mmCIF file of N, CA and C in Angstrom:
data_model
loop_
_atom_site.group_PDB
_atom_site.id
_atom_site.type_symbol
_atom_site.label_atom_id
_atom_site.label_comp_id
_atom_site.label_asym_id
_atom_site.label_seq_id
_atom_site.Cartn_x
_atom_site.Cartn_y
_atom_site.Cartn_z
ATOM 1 N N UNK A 1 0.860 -1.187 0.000
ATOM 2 C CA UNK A 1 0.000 0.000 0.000
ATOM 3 C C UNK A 1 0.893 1.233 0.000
ATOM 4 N N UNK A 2 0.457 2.233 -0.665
ATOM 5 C CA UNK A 2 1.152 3.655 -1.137
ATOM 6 C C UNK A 2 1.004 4.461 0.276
ATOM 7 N N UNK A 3 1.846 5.509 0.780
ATOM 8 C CA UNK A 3 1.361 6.726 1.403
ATOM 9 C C UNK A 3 0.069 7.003 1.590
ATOM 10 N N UNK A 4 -0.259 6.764 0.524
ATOM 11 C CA UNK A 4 -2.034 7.726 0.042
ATOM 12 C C UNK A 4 -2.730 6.533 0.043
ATOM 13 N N UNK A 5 -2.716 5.826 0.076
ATOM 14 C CA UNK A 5 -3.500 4.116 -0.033
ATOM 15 C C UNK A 5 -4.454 3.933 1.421
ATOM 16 N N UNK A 6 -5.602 3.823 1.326
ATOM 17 C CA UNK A 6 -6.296 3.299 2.727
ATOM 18 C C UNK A 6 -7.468 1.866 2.262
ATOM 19 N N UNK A 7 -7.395 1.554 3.061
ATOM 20 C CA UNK A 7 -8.691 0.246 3.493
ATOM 21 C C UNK A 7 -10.002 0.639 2.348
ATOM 22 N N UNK A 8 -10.282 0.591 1.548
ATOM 23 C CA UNK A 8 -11.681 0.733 0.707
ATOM 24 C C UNK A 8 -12.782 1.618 1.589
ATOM 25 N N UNK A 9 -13.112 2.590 1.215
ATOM 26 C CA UNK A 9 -14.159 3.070 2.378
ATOM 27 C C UNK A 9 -15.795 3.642 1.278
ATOM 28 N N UNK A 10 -16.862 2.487 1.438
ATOM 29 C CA UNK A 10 -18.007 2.727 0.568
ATOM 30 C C UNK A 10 -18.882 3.883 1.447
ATOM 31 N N UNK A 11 -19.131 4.737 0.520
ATOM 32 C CA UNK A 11 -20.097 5.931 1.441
ATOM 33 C C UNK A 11 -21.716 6.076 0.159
ATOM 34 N N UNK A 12 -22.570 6.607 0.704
ATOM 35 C CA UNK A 12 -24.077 6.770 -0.130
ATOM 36 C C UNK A 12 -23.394 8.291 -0.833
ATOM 37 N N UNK A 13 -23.488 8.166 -2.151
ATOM 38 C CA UNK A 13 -23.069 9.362 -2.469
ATOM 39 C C UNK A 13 -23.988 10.460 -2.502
ATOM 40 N N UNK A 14 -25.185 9.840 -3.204
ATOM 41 C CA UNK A 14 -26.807 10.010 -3.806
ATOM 42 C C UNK A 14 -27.802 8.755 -3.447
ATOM 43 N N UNK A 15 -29.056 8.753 -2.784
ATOM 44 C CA UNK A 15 -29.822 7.832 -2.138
ATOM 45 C C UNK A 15 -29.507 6.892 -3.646
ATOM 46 N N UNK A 16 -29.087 5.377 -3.066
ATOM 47 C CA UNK A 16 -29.216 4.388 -3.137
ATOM 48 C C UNK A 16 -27.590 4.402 -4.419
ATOM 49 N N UNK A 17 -26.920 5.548 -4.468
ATOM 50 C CA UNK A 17 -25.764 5.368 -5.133
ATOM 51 C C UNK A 17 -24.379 5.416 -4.132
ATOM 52 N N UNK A 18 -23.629 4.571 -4.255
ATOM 53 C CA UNK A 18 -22.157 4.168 -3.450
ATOM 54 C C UNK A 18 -21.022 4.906 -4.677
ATOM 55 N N UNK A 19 -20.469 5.493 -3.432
ATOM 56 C CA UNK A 19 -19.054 5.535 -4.213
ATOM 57 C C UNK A 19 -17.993 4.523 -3.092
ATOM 58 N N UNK A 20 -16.585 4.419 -3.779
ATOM 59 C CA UNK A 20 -16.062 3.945 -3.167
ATOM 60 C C UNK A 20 -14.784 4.544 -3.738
ATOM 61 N N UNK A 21 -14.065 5.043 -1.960
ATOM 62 C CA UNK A 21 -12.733 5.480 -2.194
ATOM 63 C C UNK A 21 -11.574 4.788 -1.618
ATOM 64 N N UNK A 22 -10.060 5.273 -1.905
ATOM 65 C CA UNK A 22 -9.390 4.365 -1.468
ATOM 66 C C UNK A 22 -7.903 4.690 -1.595
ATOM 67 N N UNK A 23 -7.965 5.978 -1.226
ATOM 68 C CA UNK A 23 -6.627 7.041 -1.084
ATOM 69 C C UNK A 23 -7.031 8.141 -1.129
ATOM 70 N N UNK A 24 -6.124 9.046 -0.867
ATOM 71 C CA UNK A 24 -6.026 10.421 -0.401
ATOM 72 C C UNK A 24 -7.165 11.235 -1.113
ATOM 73 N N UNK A 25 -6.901 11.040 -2.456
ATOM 74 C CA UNK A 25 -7.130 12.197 -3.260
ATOM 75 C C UNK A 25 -8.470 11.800 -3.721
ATOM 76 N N UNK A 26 -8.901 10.405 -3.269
ATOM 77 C CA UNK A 26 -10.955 10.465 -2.996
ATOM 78 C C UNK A 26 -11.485 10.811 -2.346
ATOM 79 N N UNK A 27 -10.351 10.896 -1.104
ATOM 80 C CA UNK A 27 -10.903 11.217 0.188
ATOM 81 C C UNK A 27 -11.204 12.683 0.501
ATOM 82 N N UNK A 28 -10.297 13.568 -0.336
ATOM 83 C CA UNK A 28 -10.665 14.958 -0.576
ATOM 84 C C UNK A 28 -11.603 15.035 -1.037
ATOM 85 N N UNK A 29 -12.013 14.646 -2.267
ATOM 86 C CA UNK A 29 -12.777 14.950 -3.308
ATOM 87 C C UNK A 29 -14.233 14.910 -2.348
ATOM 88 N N UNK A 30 -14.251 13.785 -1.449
ATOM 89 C CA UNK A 30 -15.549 13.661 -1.310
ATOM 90 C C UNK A 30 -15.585 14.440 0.334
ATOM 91 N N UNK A 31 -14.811 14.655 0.909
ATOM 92 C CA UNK A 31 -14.983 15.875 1.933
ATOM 93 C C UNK A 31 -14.991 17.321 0.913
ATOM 94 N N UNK A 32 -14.664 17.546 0.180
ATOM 95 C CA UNK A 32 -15.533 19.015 -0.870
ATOM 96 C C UNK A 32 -16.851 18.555 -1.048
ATOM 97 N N UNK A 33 -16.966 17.539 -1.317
ATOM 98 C CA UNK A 33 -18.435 17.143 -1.699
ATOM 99 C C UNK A 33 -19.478 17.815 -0.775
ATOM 100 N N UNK A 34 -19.036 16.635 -0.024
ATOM 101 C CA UNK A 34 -19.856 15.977 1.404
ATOM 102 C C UNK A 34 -20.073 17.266 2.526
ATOM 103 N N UNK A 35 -19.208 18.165 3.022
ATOM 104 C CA UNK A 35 -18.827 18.365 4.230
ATOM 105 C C UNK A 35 -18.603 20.022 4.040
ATOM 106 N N UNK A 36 -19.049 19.816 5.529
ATOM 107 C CA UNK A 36 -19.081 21.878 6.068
ATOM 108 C C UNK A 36 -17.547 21.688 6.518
ATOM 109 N N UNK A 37 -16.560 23.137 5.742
ATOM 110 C CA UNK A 37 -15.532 22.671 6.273
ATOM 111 C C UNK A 37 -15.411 23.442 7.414
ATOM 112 N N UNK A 38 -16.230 24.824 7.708
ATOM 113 C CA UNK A 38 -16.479 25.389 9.647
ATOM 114 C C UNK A 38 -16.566 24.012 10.308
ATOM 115 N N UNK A 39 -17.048 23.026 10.075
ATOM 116 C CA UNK A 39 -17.294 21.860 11.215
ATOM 117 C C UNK A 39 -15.658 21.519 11.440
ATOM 118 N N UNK A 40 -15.760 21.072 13.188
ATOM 119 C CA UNK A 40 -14.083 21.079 13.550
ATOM 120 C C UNK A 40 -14.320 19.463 13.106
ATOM 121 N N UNK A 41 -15.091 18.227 12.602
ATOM 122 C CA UNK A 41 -14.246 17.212 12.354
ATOM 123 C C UNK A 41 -14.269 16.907 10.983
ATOM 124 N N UNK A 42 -14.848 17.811 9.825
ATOM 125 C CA UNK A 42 -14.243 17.937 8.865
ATOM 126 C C UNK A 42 -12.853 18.619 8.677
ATOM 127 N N UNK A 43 -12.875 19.422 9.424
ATOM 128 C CA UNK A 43 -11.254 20.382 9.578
ATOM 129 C C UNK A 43 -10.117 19.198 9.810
ATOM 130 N N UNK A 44 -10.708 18.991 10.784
ATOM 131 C CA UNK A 44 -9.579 17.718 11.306
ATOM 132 C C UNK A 44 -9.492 16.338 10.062
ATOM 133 N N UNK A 45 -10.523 16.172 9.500
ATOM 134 C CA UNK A 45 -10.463 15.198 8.362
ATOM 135 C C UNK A 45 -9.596 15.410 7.281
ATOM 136 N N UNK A 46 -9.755 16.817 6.945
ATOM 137 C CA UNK A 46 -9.370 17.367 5.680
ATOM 138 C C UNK A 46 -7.583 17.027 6.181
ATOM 139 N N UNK A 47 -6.970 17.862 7.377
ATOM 140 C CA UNK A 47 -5.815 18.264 7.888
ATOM 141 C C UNK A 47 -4.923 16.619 7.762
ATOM 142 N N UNK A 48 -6.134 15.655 7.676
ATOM 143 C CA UNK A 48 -5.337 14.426 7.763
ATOM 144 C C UNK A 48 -5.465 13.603 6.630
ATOM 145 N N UNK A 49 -6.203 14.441 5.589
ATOM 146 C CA UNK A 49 -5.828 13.756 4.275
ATOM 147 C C UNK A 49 -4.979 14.310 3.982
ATOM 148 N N UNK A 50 -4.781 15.494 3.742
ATOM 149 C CA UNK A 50 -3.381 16.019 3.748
ATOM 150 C C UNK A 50 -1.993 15.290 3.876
ATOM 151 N N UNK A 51 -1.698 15.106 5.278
ATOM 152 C CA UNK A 51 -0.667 14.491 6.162
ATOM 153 C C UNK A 51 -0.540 12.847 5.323
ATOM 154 N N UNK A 52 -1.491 12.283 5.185
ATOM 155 C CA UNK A 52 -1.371 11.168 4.653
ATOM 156 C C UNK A 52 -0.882 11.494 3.096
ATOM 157 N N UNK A 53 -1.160 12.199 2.389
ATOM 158 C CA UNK A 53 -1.343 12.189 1.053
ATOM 159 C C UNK A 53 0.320 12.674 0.931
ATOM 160 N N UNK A 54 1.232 13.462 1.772
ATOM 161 C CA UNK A 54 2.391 13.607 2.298
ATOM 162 C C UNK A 54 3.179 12.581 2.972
ATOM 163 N N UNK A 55 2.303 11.695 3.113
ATOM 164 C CA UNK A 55 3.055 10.438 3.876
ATOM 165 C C UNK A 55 3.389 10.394 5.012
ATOM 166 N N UNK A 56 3.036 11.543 5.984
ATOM 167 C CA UNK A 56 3.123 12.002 7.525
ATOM 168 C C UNK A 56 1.857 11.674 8.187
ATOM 169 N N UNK A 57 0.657 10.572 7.671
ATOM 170 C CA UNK A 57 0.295 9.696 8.834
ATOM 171 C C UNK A 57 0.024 8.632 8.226
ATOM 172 N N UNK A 58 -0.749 7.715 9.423
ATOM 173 C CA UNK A 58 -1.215 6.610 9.271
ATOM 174 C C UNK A 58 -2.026 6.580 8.345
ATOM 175 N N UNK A 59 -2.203 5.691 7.796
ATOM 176 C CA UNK A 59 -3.978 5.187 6.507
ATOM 177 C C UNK A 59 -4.817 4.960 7.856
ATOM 178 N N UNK A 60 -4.707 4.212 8.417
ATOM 179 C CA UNK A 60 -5.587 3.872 9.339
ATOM 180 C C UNK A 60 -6.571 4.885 9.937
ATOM 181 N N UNK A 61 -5.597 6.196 10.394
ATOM 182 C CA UNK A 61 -5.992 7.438 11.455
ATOM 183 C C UNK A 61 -6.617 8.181 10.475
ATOM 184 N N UNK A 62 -5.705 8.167 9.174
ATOM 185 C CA UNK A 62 -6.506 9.106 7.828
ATOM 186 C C UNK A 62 -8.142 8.737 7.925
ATOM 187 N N UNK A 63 -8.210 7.393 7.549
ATOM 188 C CA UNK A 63 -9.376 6.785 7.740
ATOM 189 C C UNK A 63 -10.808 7.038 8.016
ATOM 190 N N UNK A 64 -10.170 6.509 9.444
ATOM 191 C CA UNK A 64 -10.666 6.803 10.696
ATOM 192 C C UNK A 64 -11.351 8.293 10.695
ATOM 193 N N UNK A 65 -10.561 9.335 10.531
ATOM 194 C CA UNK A 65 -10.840 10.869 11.007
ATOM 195 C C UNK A 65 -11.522 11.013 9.566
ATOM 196 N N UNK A 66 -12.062 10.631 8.033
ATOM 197 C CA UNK A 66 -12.376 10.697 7.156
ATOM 198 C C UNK A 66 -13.832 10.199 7.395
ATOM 199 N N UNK A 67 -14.000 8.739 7.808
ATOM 200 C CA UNK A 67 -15.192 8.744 8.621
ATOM 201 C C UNK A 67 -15.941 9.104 9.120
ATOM 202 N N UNK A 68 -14.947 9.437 10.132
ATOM 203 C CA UNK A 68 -15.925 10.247 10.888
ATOM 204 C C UNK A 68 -16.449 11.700 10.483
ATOM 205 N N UNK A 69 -15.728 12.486 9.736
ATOM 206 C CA UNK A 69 -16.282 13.601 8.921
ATOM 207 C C UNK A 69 -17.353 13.591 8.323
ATOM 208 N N UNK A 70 -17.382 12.430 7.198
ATOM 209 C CA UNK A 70 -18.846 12.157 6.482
ATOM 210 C C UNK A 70 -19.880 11.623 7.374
ATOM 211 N N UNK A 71 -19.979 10.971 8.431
ATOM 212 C CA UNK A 71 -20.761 10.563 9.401
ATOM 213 C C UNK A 71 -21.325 12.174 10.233
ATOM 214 N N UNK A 72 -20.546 12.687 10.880
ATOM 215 C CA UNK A 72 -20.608 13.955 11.009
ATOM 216 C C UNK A 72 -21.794 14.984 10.101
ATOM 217 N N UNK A 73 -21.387 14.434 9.241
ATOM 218 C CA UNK A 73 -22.392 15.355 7.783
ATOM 219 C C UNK A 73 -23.517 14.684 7.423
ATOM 220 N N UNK A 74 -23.706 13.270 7.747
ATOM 221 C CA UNK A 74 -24.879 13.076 7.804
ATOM 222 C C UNK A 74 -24.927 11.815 6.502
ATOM 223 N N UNK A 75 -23.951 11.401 5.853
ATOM 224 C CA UNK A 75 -23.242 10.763 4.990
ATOM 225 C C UNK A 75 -23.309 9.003 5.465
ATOM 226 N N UNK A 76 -24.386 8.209 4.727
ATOM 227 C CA UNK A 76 -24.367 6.900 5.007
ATOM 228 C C UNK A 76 -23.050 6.119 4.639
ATOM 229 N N UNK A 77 -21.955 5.377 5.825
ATOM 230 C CA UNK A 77 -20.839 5.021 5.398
ATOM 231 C C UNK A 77 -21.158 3.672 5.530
ATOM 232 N N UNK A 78 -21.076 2.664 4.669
ATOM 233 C CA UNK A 78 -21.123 0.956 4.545
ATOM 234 C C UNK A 78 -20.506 0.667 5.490
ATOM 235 N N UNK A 79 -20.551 -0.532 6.448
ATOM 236 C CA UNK A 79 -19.910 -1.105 7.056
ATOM 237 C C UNK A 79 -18.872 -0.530 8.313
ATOM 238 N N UNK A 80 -19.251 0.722 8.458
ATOM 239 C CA UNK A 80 -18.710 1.269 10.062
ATOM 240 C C UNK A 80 -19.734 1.445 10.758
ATOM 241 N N UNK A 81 -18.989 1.322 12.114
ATOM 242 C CA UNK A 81 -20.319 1.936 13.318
ATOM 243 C C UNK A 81 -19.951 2.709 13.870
#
């Protein structure tokens, strides 16, 4: 796995349509989409796609804090709780 490489993450893009991302630069795309960036855990989402997409964090934490952003926004994510 690349720097920018994470775990597959399926989100509702549009009722009953999935996207599915799976590095950095989807993970942006769909926090512009998705997400108020005044909200502090989109801020914090965005700050850590970044860092990852730089290779200064984990995929995991990228993830993780990406998650929880679109969850945050109201964003159906497959298979997390």
């Amino acid at each position: 796995m690349t720097a920018a490489g994470i775990r597959p993450v399926s989100f509702e893009e549009r009722p009953a349509t999935y996207r599915i991302v799976n590095d950095a630069a989807g993970m942006g795309r769909a926090l512009l989409t998705h997400c108020e960036f005044d909200h502090p855990t989109c801020r914090v989402a965005a700050e850590a796609v970044l860092a990852l997409q730089k290779g200064e964090m984990d995929p995991e934490v990228a993830r993780k804090a990406f998650v929880a952003a679109l969850t945050a926004a109201g964003v159906f994510v497959r298979g997390e709780s």
